[in-house]
Amino acid sequence: MKINKYIGMTMMAAGVLAAASCTDFDDYNKEVVDATPAANQTLWENIQQNGNLSEFASLVKKVGFDKALSETHYYTVWAPLNGTFNVAQYQSLTDSALLRQFVKNHIADYAHAANGQDERVLMLNEKSYDFTGTSTFEFGRMPVNQANLPNTNGLLHTLNGALTYYPNLYEQVTDSLLSQGLLIDSLRHYFKAPNHEQTYLDESASVVGPIVNGKQTYVDSVIVTTNTLWGMLNVRMLNEDSSYVALLPTNTAWQKAYDKIKSYFSYHATTQAQTFTNGNVDAKPASVTIDPAYWQDSLASSHLVRNLFFSKNDAYNTWLDGGTPSPYGVDTLRSTTRNKLSNPQGILDQAVMKLELSNGKGFVVDSLAMYPWDTYAPEIRVSAASSNNIGRVVTGSYKTIKVVSADPNQDDFSYIHITPSGGYAKPELNLYLPNVLSTTYDIYCVFVPPVIDKPEEVLPNRVIFTLNYCDASGALKEQVFLDESEENIASFQEKFNLSDNTTNRTTIRAFSNNPEVIDTVYIGEFTFPTCYAGLGSEYRPNIKITSPFSVFNKNLMSTYTRDMHIASIILKPKELVEFEESNKK
């Protein structure tokens, strides 16, 4: 939540000061005793009468803050001298920007004297600067010309220059002048969209004023801004005490990334999915109707921004921008959404400009170089042992088995063991495939050696795979995968003296595994025309794994097993496959 007080800041602060005990603020409100006539005048009177501060005074008066400096509330003012800053630059700002970026950037509540004790000072606009020195002083790295000039309602210091105003991350992203000047207003529009950001008057926290022309006015208006993206992205963009590194894509970078990502989220208005009840295929498939253009735009945009922000407090990111070494080295970044990105240097190399922020650094990038498989298109591993993924088991029974690894460097895993229900049975396993995108995958099946739970059995499997999916028109279709390699066909025909006719075709071209090892068998490549991500657990493609022979095939029975020991199905995005192959060369 962001709270901006546009009116009556002085009255609110004065009330807090009056309500607190004397000891709470004594150290901040002790006046510097001085017998000069200026000490008996207000801050505004002394600023206005000082000919060397006329430029500063004109800007203060332009936004009406001269009234606050004339009241009894105690302030400390650091006023830049004439000729030490570009006054025209500030005169061109809107009043609200001038007030926040310049006037309140040089004024703080309470007394902050130059006394040889270094101090971090919180300004009225919530920015913080260091006040340092002993015999000579600096404030925000700007030399102090005169220090501790007393006034009836505060202290005045003069500076040899204006303090540099650094926007925080939220201001940099959402301020129209800042973002458009850098051509990053595509990002701004996304954050400022009405479905993300809401701004309203908090009447309960505001101080009521008179009724004017029949309408309620407020002497202290509290304006509240909320944004759903702060929570979604886990980024406290307004927090001045945070430390972030942000990637700020140019409009060109935004559009290029958006166009690429949205191709992975191509939906059909009505998507069907095969479902099962009590082991039977439902006569009527599950069906969901959506607005495909809305879903595609929403998901493409949300995935685009998910990995733009990095906390420097995260152990993976401490090395960013010259920080301390990370215990994880410099080959991984972790975004605020906890995604690990494996090409940090390639990502940072796209920067065309670096921006100082009050709560970190911003890198304007003309391309977003994250790998798709690290972000929006990950490898999908479907555990066969998870009940959420099992559609049905036909003509067989199953149990799940957990394997605890003796090697601390290897993860434990689970698998499903399918046992045929009888000599005539051709056991079948249907697995749902969650979060499939509209892209091309290489598909694999991971078989586990049968000796893990059946020591007497060391035979391989002979299986076929059938994918059930929704095509581009919204209709259910099937794709049968067979091992068409010459080596597989020739060796099988020779071993069993089978002709390649229709009856024997699926058996001849079925897939085999190596039963001596955990074997990842390549099934084939497939492009899903329709995206399923986000539709819910009912709407998923599924893959059927079948052992296509029975007890009647005596030769096959002695050579292969119909028991299936399956750990998982893997869908590897084609881009990842090509990347891995290119790195092998």
Coordinates of C-alpha atoms in Angstrom, one line a residue:
M1 CA 0.0 0.0 0.0
K2 CA 1.3 3.5 -0.9
I3 CA 0.1 6.5 1.1
N4 CA 0.7 10.0 -0.2
K5 CA -0.4 13.0 1.8
Y6 CA -1.0 15.8 -0.6
I7 CA -2.6 18.3 1.7
G8 CA -2.0 19.3 5.4
M9 CA 1.3 17.4 5.9
T10 CA 2.2 20.1 8.4
M11 CA -0.9 19.7 10.5
M12 CA -0.6 15.9 10.7
A13 CA 3.1 16.0 11.7
A14 CA 2.5 18.8 14.3
G15 CA -0.3 16.7 15.8
V16 CA 1.9 13.7 16.2
L17 CA 4.6 15.9 17.7
A18 CA 2.3 17.4 20.2
A19 CA 0.8 14.0 21.2
A20 CA 4.2 12.4 22.0
S21 CA 6.0 12.7 25.2
C22 CA 8.7 15.4 25.5
T23 CA 11.5 12.8 25.8
D24 CA 10.5 11.1 22.5
F25 CA 11.6 14.0 20.3
D26 CA 13.8 16.2 22.6
D27 CA 16.9 15.2 20.7
Y28 CA 15.4 16.2 17.4
N29 CA 13.7 19.5 18.5
K30 CA 16.3 21.3 20.6
E31 CA 16.7 24.7 18.9
V32 CA 20.2 26.0 18.2
V33 CA 20.4 29.1 20.5
D34 CA 21.4 32.2 18.7
A35 CA 21.0 35.9 19.6
T36 CA 21.0 37.2 16.0
P37 CA 17.8 38.8 14.7
A38 CA 17.4 36.0 12.1
A39 CA 17.0 33.5 14.9
N40 CA 13.7 35.2 15.8
Q41 CA 12.2 34.7 12.4
T42 CA 10.6 31.7 10.7
L43 CA 12.3 29.6 8.1
W44 CA 10.3 31.1 5.3
E45 CA 11.1 34.7 6.4
N46 CA 14.9 34.0 6.5
I47 CA 14.8 32.1 3.2
Q48 CA 12.8 34.8 1.5
Q49 CA 15.1 37.6 2.8
N50 CA 18.3 35.8 1.8
G51 CA 19.3 37.0 -1.6
N52 CA 21.4 34.0 -2.3
L53 CA 18.4 31.7 -1.9
S54 CA 16.0 33.5 -4.2
E55 CA 15.9 30.6 -6.7
F56 CA 15.2 28.1 -4.0
A57 CA 12.5 30.4 -2.5
S58 CA 10.8 30.8 -5.9
L59 CA 10.4 27.0 -6.3
V60 CA 9.1 26.6 -2.7
K61 CA 6.5 29.4 -3.2
K62 CA 5.5 27.9 -6.6
V63 CA 4.1 24.8 -4.9
G64 CA 2.8 26.6 -1.8
F65 CA 5.1 25.1 0.7
D66 CA 6.1 28.6 2.0
K67 CA 3.0 28.4 4.2
A68 CA 4.3 25.3 5.9
L69 CA 7.7 26.9 6.5
S70 CA 5.9 29.8 8.2
E71 CA 4.1 27.7 10.8
T72 CA 5.2 26.4 14.1
H73 CA 6.1 22.8 13.0
Y74 CA 9.9 22.3 13.3
Y75 CA 11.7 21.5 10.1
T76 CA 15.3 21.3 8.9
V77 CA 15.9 22.8 5.4
W78 CA 19.0 22.2 3.2
A79 CA 18.7 25.1 0.7
P80 CA 20.8 25.1 -2.5
L81 CA 22.4 28.5 -3.2
N82 CA 21.7 30.5 -6.4
G83 CA 23.7 29.4 -9.3
T84 CA 24.6 26.0 -7.9
F85 CA 21.8 24.1 -9.6
N86 CA 19.7 24.2 -12.8
V87 CA 16.6 26.1 -11.6
A88 CA 15.0 26.0 -15.1
Q89 CA 15.0 22.2 -15.0
Y90 CA 12.8 22.3 -11.9
Q91 CA 10.6 25.1 -13.1
S92 CA 9.5 22.9 -16.0
L93 CA 8.1 20.2 -13.7
T94 CA 4.5 19.9 -12.7
D95 CA 3.7 21.3 -9.3
S96 CA 3.2 17.8 -7.9
A97 CA 6.6 16.6 -9.3
L98 CA 8.3 19.8 -8.2
L99 CA 7.0 19.3 -4.7
R100 CA 8.1 15.7 -4.4
Q101 CA 11.3 15.7 -6.4
F102 CA 12.8 19.0 -5.3
V103 CA 11.1 20.8 -2.4
K104 CA 10.4 17.8 -0.1
N105 CA 13.7 16.4 -1.2
H106 CA 15.4 19.2 0.7
I107 CA 13.3 19.3 3.8
A108 CA 13.1 17.0 6.8
D109 CA 11.0 16.9 10.0
Y110 CA 12.6 17.9 13.3
A111 CA 16.1 19.2 14.0
H112 CA 19.1 17.8 12.3
A113 CA 22.2 19.8 13.3
A114 CA 25.7 19.6 11.9
N115 CA 27.4 18.4 15.1
G116 CA 30.1 16.0 14.0
Q117 CA 27.8 12.9 14.4
D118 CA 27.0 11.2 11.1
E119 CA 23.3 10.7 10.6
R120 CA 21.0 9.2 8.0
V121 CA 18.1 11.6 7.5
L122 CA 14.7 10.8 6.2
M123 CA 13.3 13.6 4.0
L124 CA 9.6 14.6 3.7
N125 CA 9.4 12.6 0.4
E126 CA 10.7 9.5 2.2
K127 CA 14.1 9.6 0.5
S128 CA 17.1 9.3 2.8
Y129 CA 20.5 11.1 2.7
D130 CA 23.7 10.9 4.8
F131 CA 24.6 14.0 6.8
T132 CA 28.4 13.7 7.5
G133 CA 31.5 15.6 8.6
T134 CA 33.2 17.3 11.6
S135 CA 34.6 20.7 10.8
T136 CA 33.2 20.7 7.3
F137 CA 30.0 18.9 6.3
E138 CA 28.3 17.2 3.4
F139 CA 24.7 16.3 2.9
G140 CA 23.9 13.7 0.3
R141 CA 27.5 14.1 -0.9
M142 CA 26.8 17.8 -1.5
P143 CA 29.0 20.3 0.3
V144 CA 27.3 22.4 3.1
N145 CA 28.1 26.1 2.7
Q146 CA 26.6 27.3 6.0
A147 CA 25.3 25.1 8.8
N148 CA 23.0 25.4 11.7
L149 CA 21.4 28.7 10.9
P150 CA 18.7 29.0 13.6
N151 CA 15.0 30.0 13.0
T152 CA 12.0 30.0 15.3
N153 CA 10.6 26.9 13.6
G154 CA 13.7 25.0 12.5
L155 CA 17.2 24.8 11.3
L156 CA 18.6 26.0 7.9
H157 CA 21.7 24.8 6.1
T158 CA 22.8 26.1 2.7
L159 CA 24.2 23.8 0.1
N160 CA 26.6 24.2 -2.9
G161 CA 24.2 22.4 -5.2
A162 CA 20.8 20.6 -5.3
L163 CA 20.4 17.1 -4.0
T164 CA 20.0 14.5 -6.7
Y165 CA 16.6 13.0 -6.6
Y166 CA 16.5 9.3 -7.3
P167 CA 13.1 7.7 -8.0
N168 CA 12.3 4.4 -6.4
L169 CA 11.6 1.4 -8.5
Y170 CA 7.8 2.0 -8.5
E171 CA 8.3 5.6 -9.5
Q172 CA 10.7 4.7 -12.3
V173 CA 8.4 2.2 -13.7
T174 CA 5.1 4.1 -13.4
D175 CA 5.9 7.8 -13.7
S176 CA 4.8 8.8 -17.2
L177 CA 7.7 11.3 -17.8
L178 CA 10.4 8.9 -16.6
S179 CA 9.1 5.8 -18.4
Q180 CA 8.3 7.5 -21.7
G181 CA 11.6 9.3 -21.8
L182 CA 13.3 5.9 -21.7
L183 CA 10.7 4.3 -24.0
I184 CA 9.7 1.8 -21.3
D185 CA 6.1 2.9 -21.2
S186 CA 4.8 -0.5 -22.3
L187 CA 5.9 -1.7 -18.8
R188 CA 4.3 1.4 -17.3
H189 CA 1.0 0.7 -19.1
Y190 CA 1.0 -2.8 -17.7
F191 CA 1.5 -1.7 -14.2
K192 CA -1.0 1.1 -14.4
A193 CA -3.7 -1.0 -16.0
P194 CA -7.0 -0.6 -14.0
N195 CA -7.1 -4.4 -13.3
H196 CA -3.8 -4.0 -11.5
E197 CA -3.7 -0.6 -9.9
Q198 CA -6.3 1.2 -7.9
T199 CA -6.1 4.7 -6.3
Y200 CA -8.7 6.0 -3.9
L201 CA -9.2 8.5 -1.1
D202 CA -9.0 6.9 2.4
E203 CA -11.8 8.9 4.1
S204 CA -11.2 7.1 7.4
A205 CA -7.6 8.3 7.6
S206 CA -8.1 11.8 6.1
V207 CA -8.8 14.9 8.2
V208 CA -12.3 16.3 7.4
G209 CA -12.5 20.0 6.3
P210 CA -15.5 22.2 5.5
I211 CA -18.4 21.4 3.1
V212 CA -17.8 23.5 -0.1
N213 CA -20.5 23.8 -2.7
G214 CA -22.2 20.8 -1.1
K215 CA -19.1 18.6 -1.3
Q216 CA -17.0 17.3 1.5
T217 CA -13.4 18.7 1.5
Y218 CA -10.4 17.5 3.5
V219 CA -7.6 19.5 5.1
D220 CA -5.4 16.3 5.0
S221 CA -6.3 13.9 2.2
V222 CA -4.8 10.4 2.4
I223 CA -4.6 8.9 -1.1
V224 CA -4.0 5.2 -1.1
T225 CA -2.6 3.3 -4.1
T226 CA -2.6 -0.5 -4.3
N227 CA -1.3 -2.8 -7.0
T228 CA -2.0 -6.5 -7.4
L229 CA 1.4 -7.0 -9.1
W230 CA 3.4 -6.2 -6.0
G231 CA 2.1 -9.4 -4.4
M232 CA 2.2 -11.4 -7.6
L233 CA 5.9 -10.5 -8.2
N234 CA 6.9 -10.4 -4.5
V235 CA 8.5 -7.0 -5.0
R236 CA 8.2 -4.1 -2.5
M237 CA 8.7 -1.5 -5.1
L238 CA 7.9 1.5 -2.9
N239 CA 10.1 0.4 0.0
E240 CA 13.0 2.8 0.2
D241 CA 14.9 0.5 2.5
S242 CA 14.9 -2.4 -0.1
S243 CA 17.7 -3.0 -2.6
Y244 CA 16.7 -4.3 -6.0
V245 CA 18.1 -4.7 -9.4
A246 CA 15.4 -4.3 -12.1
L247 CA 15.4 -5.1 -15.8
L248 CA 13.4 -2.4 -17.6
P249 CA 12.5 -3.5 -21.1
T250 CA 12.3 -0.9 -23.9
N251 CA 9.1 -0.9 -25.9
T252 CA 10.9 -2.8 -28.6
A253 CA 12.2 -5.4 -26.1
W254 CA 8.7 -5.7 -24.6
Q255 CA 7.0 -6.3 -28.0
K256 CA 9.6 -8.8 -29.1
A257 CA 9.3 -10.8 -25.9
Y258 CA 5.5 -10.6 -25.9
D259 CA 5.2 -11.9 -29.5
K260 CA 7.4 -14.9 -28.7
I261 CA 5.8 -15.8 -25.4
K262 CA 2.2 -15.6 -26.6
S263 CA 2.9 -18.3 -29.2
Y264 CA 3.3 -20.7 -26.3
F265 CA -0.2 -19.7 -25.0
S266 CA -2.4 -20.3 -28.0
Y267 CA -5.9 -21.4 -26.8
H268 CA -9.0 -22.6 -28.5
A269 CA -12.4 -21.1 -27.5
T270 CA -13.6 -24.6 -26.5
T271 CA -11.0 -27.1 -25.3
Q272 CA -11.9 -30.8 -24.8
A273 CA -10.1 -33.4 -22.8
Q274 CA -10.5 -37.2 -22.4
T275 CA -11.5 -38.2 -18.9
F276 CA -12.1 -41.5 -17.0
T277 CA -14.6 -42.7 -14.5
N278 CA -14.0 -46.0 -12.7
G279 CA -11.4 -47.0 -15.2
N280 CA -13.6 -46.3 -18.2
V281 CA -13.3 -43.6 -20.8
D282 CA -16.2 -41.1 -20.3
A283 CA -18.5 -41.1 -23.3
K284 CA -18.6 -37.3 -23.2
P285 CA -15.2 -35.6 -22.8
A286 CA -14.7 -32.7 -20.4
S287 CA -15.1 -29.3 -22.1
V288 CA -14.2 -25.8 -21.1
T289 CA -15.0 -22.5 -22.9
I290 CA -12.8 -19.4 -22.6
D291 CA -11.9 -16.2 -24.3
P292 CA -8.7 -17.3 -26.1
A293 CA -7.4 -13.8 -27.0
Y294 CA -7.8 -12.6 -23.4
W295 CA -6.1 -15.7 -21.9
Q296 CA -3.3 -15.5 -24.4
D297 CA -2.7 -11.8 -23.8
S298 CA -3.0 -12.1 -20.0
L299 CA -0.6 -15.0 -19.6
A300 CA 2.0 -13.7 -22.1
S301 CA 2.2 -10.4 -20.3
S302 CA 2.3 -11.9 -16.8
H303 CA 5.1 -14.3 -17.8
L304 CA 7.0 -11.4 -19.5
V305 CA 7.2 -9.5 -16.2
R306 CA 7.7 -12.4 -13.8
N307 CA 11.5 -12.3 -13.9
L308 CA 12.3 -8.6 -14.2
F309 CA 13.1 -8.0 -10.5
F310 CA 15.9 -9.3 -8.3
S311 CA 16.4 -8.6 -4.6
K312 CA 20.0 -8.0 -3.7
N313 CA 19.2 -9.5 -0.3
D314 CA 18.8 -12.9 -2.0
A315 CA 22.0 -14.9 -1.6
Y316 CA 22.0 -15.8 -5.3
N317 CA 22.1 -12.1 -6.3
T318 CA 24.5 -10.4 -3.8
W319 CA 27.2 -10.1 -6.5
L320 CA 25.0 -7.9 -8.8
D321 CA 26.3 -4.5 -9.6
G322 CA 29.6 -4.9 -7.8
G323 CA 28.2 -6.4 -4.6
T324 CA 29.6 -9.0 -2.4
P325 CA 30.4 -12.5 -3.8
S326 CA 27.5 -15.0 -3.7
P327 CA 28.0 -18.5 -2.2
Y328 CA 26.3 -19.8 -5.4
G329 CA 28.8 -18.1 -7.7
V330 CA 27.9 -15.9 -10.6
D331 CA 26.2 -18.3 -13.0
T332 CA 22.7 -18.1 -11.5
L333 CA 20.3 -15.3 -10.7
R334 CA 17.0 -15.8 -8.7
S335 CA 14.1 -13.4 -9.4
T336 CA 11.7 -12.2 -6.8
T337 CA 9.3 -14.9 -8.0
R338 CA 12.0 -17.5 -7.1
N339 CA 12.8 -18.5 -10.7
K340 CA 16.5 -19.4 -11.2
L341 CA 18.0 -18.0 -14.4
S342 CA 21.0 -19.8 -15.8
N343 CA 22.5 -17.1 -18.1
P344 CA 22.9 -14.0 -15.9
Q345 CA 25.7 -12.5 -18.0
G346 CA 23.7 -12.9 -21.2
I347 CA 20.8 -11.2 -19.6
L348 CA 22.8 -8.2 -18.2
D349 CA 24.6 -7.8 -21.5
Q350 CA 21.4 -6.5 -23.1
A351 CA 21.5 -3.4 -20.9
V352 CA 21.8 -0.1 -22.9
M353 CA 21.6 2.2 -19.8
K354 CA 21.9 1.9 -16.0
L355 CA 19.7 4.0 -13.7
E356 CA 20.3 5.0 -10.1
L357 CA 17.2 4.2 -8.0
S358 CA 16.7 5.2 -4.4
N359 CA 16.1 1.5 -3.6
G360 CA 18.5 -0.1 -6.1
K361 CA 19.5 -0.1 -9.7
G362 CA 17.6 -0.2 -13.0
F363 CA 19.0 -1.6 -16.2
V364 CA 17.2 -0.5 -19.4
V365 CA 17.4 -3.5 -21.8
D366 CA 16.7 -3.7 -25.5
S367 CA 16.1 -7.5 -25.3
L368 CA 15.0 -10.0 -22.7
A369 CA 17.5 -12.8 -22.9
M370 CA 16.2 -15.2 -20.3
Y371 CA 16.0 -18.8 -21.6
P372 CA 12.3 -19.9 -22.2
W373 CA 12.9 -23.2 -20.3
D374 CA 14.0 -21.2 -17.2
T375 CA 10.9 -19.1 -17.3
Y376 CA 7.6 -19.5 -19.2
A377 CA 8.3 -22.8 -21.0
P378 CA 9.9 -25.3 -18.6
E379 CA 10.6 -28.9 -19.0
I380 CA 7.6 -30.9 -17.8
R381 CA 8.3 -34.0 -15.7
V382 CA 5.1 -36.0 -15.0
S383 CA 5.5 -38.5 -12.1
A384 CA 3.8 -41.8 -12.9
A385 CA 3.6 -42.5 -9.2
S386 CA 1.4 -39.4 -8.4
S387 CA -2.2 -40.2 -8.1
N388 CA -3.0 -36.8 -9.6
N389 CA -1.4 -37.9 -12.8
I390 CA -2.9 -41.4 -13.1
G391 CA -5.9 -41.4 -15.4
R392 CA -6.5 -45.1 -15.3
V393 CA -4.9 -48.6 -15.3
V394 CA -6.6 -51.2 -17.5
T395 CA -6.3 -55.0 -17.3
G396 CA -3.8 -54.7 -14.5
S397 CA -3.2 -53.6 -11.0
Y398 CA -0.5 -51.2 -9.8
K399 CA 1.4 -50.1 -6.8
T400 CA 3.7 -47.2 -6.2
I401 CA 7.2 -47.7 -4.9
K402 CA 9.7 -45.2 -3.4
V403 CA 13.4 -45.6 -4.0
V404 CA 15.6 -44.1 -1.4
S405 CA 19.0 -43.3 -2.9
A406 CA 22.1 -44.4 -1.0
D407 CA 24.1 -41.6 -2.8
P408 CA 23.5 -38.2 -1.1
N409 CA 24.1 -36.5 -4.5
Q410 CA 21.1 -38.3 -6.1
D411 CA 17.5 -37.6 -5.3
D412 CA 15.0 -40.2 -4.1
F413 CA 12.3 -41.0 -6.6
S414 CA 9.1 -43.0 -6.9
Y415 CA 7.7 -45.2 -9.7
I416 CA 4.6 -47.2 -10.6
H417 CA 4.7 -50.9 -11.1
I418 CA 1.9 -52.2 -13.4
T419 CA 1.2 -56.0 -13.1
P420 CA -1.1 -57.6 -15.8
S421 CA -4.3 -59.0 -14.4
G422 CA -3.9 -62.3 -16.3
G423 CA -2.3 -64.2 -19.1
Y424 CA -4.5 -62.6 -21.7
A425 CA -4.1 -59.1 -20.4
K426 CA -2.4 -56.3 -22.3
P427 CA -1.9 -53.9 -19.4
E428 CA -2.4 -50.2 -20.1
L429 CA -1.5 -47.0 -18.2
N430 CA -3.0 -43.6 -18.9
L431 CA -1.1 -40.6 -17.5
Y432 CA -2.4 -37.0 -17.6
L433 CA 0.1 -34.4 -18.9
P434 CA -0.3 -31.1 -16.9
N435 CA 0.6 -27.6 -18.0
V436 CA 1.3 -28.4 -21.6
L437 CA 1.8 -25.3 -23.8
S438 CA 1.2 -24.8 -27.5
T439 CA 4.7 -25.7 -28.5
T440 CA 6.9 -28.5 -29.7
Y441 CA 8.2 -31.1 -27.2
D442 CA 10.5 -34.1 -27.4
I443 CA 8.7 -36.7 -25.3
Y444 CA 10.5 -39.4 -23.2
C445 CA 9.4 -42.2 -20.9
V446 CA 11.7 -43.2 -17.9
F447 CA 11.7 -46.9 -17.2
V448 CA 13.1 -48.3 -14.0
P449 CA 14.9 -51.7 -13.8
P450 CA 12.5 -54.4 -12.7
V451 CA 15.2 -55.9 -10.4
I452 CA 14.4 -53.1 -7.9
D453 CA 11.3 -54.9 -6.7
K454 CA 11.3 -58.1 -8.8
P455 CA 14.8 -59.6 -8.5
E456 CA 14.0 -62.6 -10.6
E457 CA 12.8 -60.5 -13.6
V458 CA 15.3 -58.8 -15.9
L459 CA 13.3 -58.7 -19.1
P460 CA 12.7 -55.5 -21.1
N461 CA 9.4 -54.1 -22.0
R462 CA 7.8 -53.9 -25.5
V463 CA 5.3 -50.9 -25.4
I464 CA 3.5 -48.4 -27.6
F465 CA 2.5 -44.9 -26.8
T466 CA -0.8 -43.1 -27.8
L467 CA -1.2 -39.4 -27.1
N468 CA -4.8 -38.0 -26.7
Y469 CA -5.0 -34.3 -27.3
C470 CA -7.1 -31.4 -28.5
D471 CA -6.4 -30.2 -32.0
A472 CA -6.5 -26.6 -33.3
S473 CA -10.2 -26.9 -34.1
G474 CA -11.0 -28.0 -30.5
A475 CA -11.6 -31.7 -31.4
L476 CA -10.0 -34.7 -29.6
K477 CA -7.4 -36.5 -31.7
E478 CA -5.0 -39.4 -31.1
Q479 CA -1.3 -39.7 -32.1
V480 CA 0.3 -43.2 -32.0
F481 CA 4.0 -43.3 -31.4
L482 CA 6.0 -46.2 -32.8
D483 CA 9.7 -46.9 -33.0
E484 CA 10.4 -46.7 -36.7
S485 CA 14.2 -47.0 -36.5
E486 CA 15.6 -49.5 -38.9
E487 CA 17.7 -51.1 -36.1
N488 CA 14.6 -51.8 -34.0
I489 CA 12.5 -53.2 -36.9
A490 CA 15.2 -55.4 -38.4
S491 CA 16.4 -56.9 -35.2
F492 CA 12.9 -57.7 -34.0
Q493 CA 11.8 -59.3 -37.3
E494 CA 15.0 -61.4 -37.5
K495 CA 14.6 -62.6 -33.9
F496 CA 10.9 -63.6 -34.3
N497 CA 10.7 -64.2 -38.0
L498 CA 7.7 -61.9 -38.4
S499 CA 6.5 -60.2 -41.6
D500 CA 5.7 -56.5 -41.5
N501 CA 1.9 -56.9 -42.0
T502 CA -0.9 -55.0 -40.4
T503 CA -1.3 -57.6 -37.7
N504 CA 2.3 -57.5 -36.6
R505 CA 3.0 -53.8 -37.3
T506 CA 2.5 -52.4 -33.8
T507 CA 4.4 -55.2 -32.2
I508 CA 7.3 -54.9 -34.6
R509 CA 7.5 -51.2 -34.1
A510 CA 6.9 -51.1 -30.4
F511 CA 9.5 -49.5 -28.1
S512 CA 12.0 -51.5 -26.0
N513 CA 14.0 -50.4 -22.9
N514 CA 17.2 -51.5 -21.3
P515 CA 16.1 -53.4 -18.1
E516 CA 19.6 -53.2 -16.6
V517 CA 19.5 -49.4 -16.0
I518 CA 17.1 -46.5 -15.4
D519 CA 16.4 -46.0 -19.1
T520 CA 15.0 -42.8 -20.6
V521 CA 13.4 -43.9 -23.9
Y522 CA 12.8 -41.3 -26.6
I523 CA 9.2 -41.5 -27.8
G524 CA 9.1 -38.8 -30.4
E525 CA 8.5 -35.2 -31.2
F526 CA 5.1 -33.6 -31.1
T527 CA 3.7 -30.1 -31.5
F528 CA 0.7 -29.3 -29.3
P529 CA -1.7 -27.0 -31.3
T530 CA -3.5 -25.9 -28.1
C531 CA -2.3 -24.7 -24.7
Y532 CA -3.8 -26.2 -21.6
A533 CA -1.9 -24.2 -18.9
G534 CA -4.2 -22.7 -16.4
L535 CA -7.4 -24.4 -17.6
G536 CA -7.6 -26.7 -14.5
S537 CA -6.8 -30.3 -13.6
E538 CA -9.7 -31.7 -15.7
Y539 CA -8.4 -30.3 -19.0
R540 CA -5.2 -32.0 -19.9
P541 CA -3.9 -34.2 -22.7
N542 CA -3.0 -37.8 -21.7
I543 CA -0.6 -40.5 -22.9
K544 CA -1.5 -44.2 -23.0
I545 CA 1.3 -46.8 -22.5
T546 CA 0.3 -50.3 -23.6
S547 CA 2.0 -53.6 -23.7
P548 CA 0.6 -55.0 -27.0
F549 CA 1.1 -58.8 -26.6
S550 CA -0.4 -61.5 -24.5
V551 CA 0.2 -65.1 -23.3
F552 CA -0.5 -66.3 -26.8
N553 CA 2.8 -64.9 -28.0
K554 CA 5.0 -67.6 -26.4
N555 CA 8.2 -66.3 -28.0
L556 CA 7.5 -62.8 -26.9
M557 CA 6.5 -63.9 -23.4
S558 CA 9.9 -65.4 -22.9
T559 CA 11.8 -62.4 -24.2
Y560 CA 9.8 -59.5 -22.9
T561 CA 7.8 -58.7 -19.7
R562 CA 4.3 -57.2 -19.6
D563 CA 5.0 -55.8 -16.1
M564 CA 5.8 -52.1 -16.5
H565 CA 8.0 -50.1 -14.1
I566 CA 7.6 -46.5 -15.1
A567 CA 9.0 -43.5 -13.2
S568 CA 7.9 -40.6 -15.4
I569 CA 7.0 -39.0 -18.7
I570 CA 9.2 -36.1 -19.7
L571 CA 8.2 -33.3 -22.1
K572 CA 11.3 -31.3 -23.1
P573 CA 10.7 -28.1 -25.1
K574 CA 12.3 -28.2 -28.5
E575 CA 14.3 -25.0 -27.8
L576 CA 15.9 -26.7 -24.8
V577 CA 16.7 -29.8 -26.8
E578 CA 18.4 -27.7 -29.5
F579 CA 20.3 -25.7 -26.9
E580 CA 21.6 -28.9 -25.2
E581 CA 22.6 -30.4 -28.6
S582 CA 24.5 -27.2 -29.7
N583 CA 26.4 -27.2 -26.4
K584 CA 27.6 -30.8 -26.9
K585 CA 29.4 -29.8 -30.1

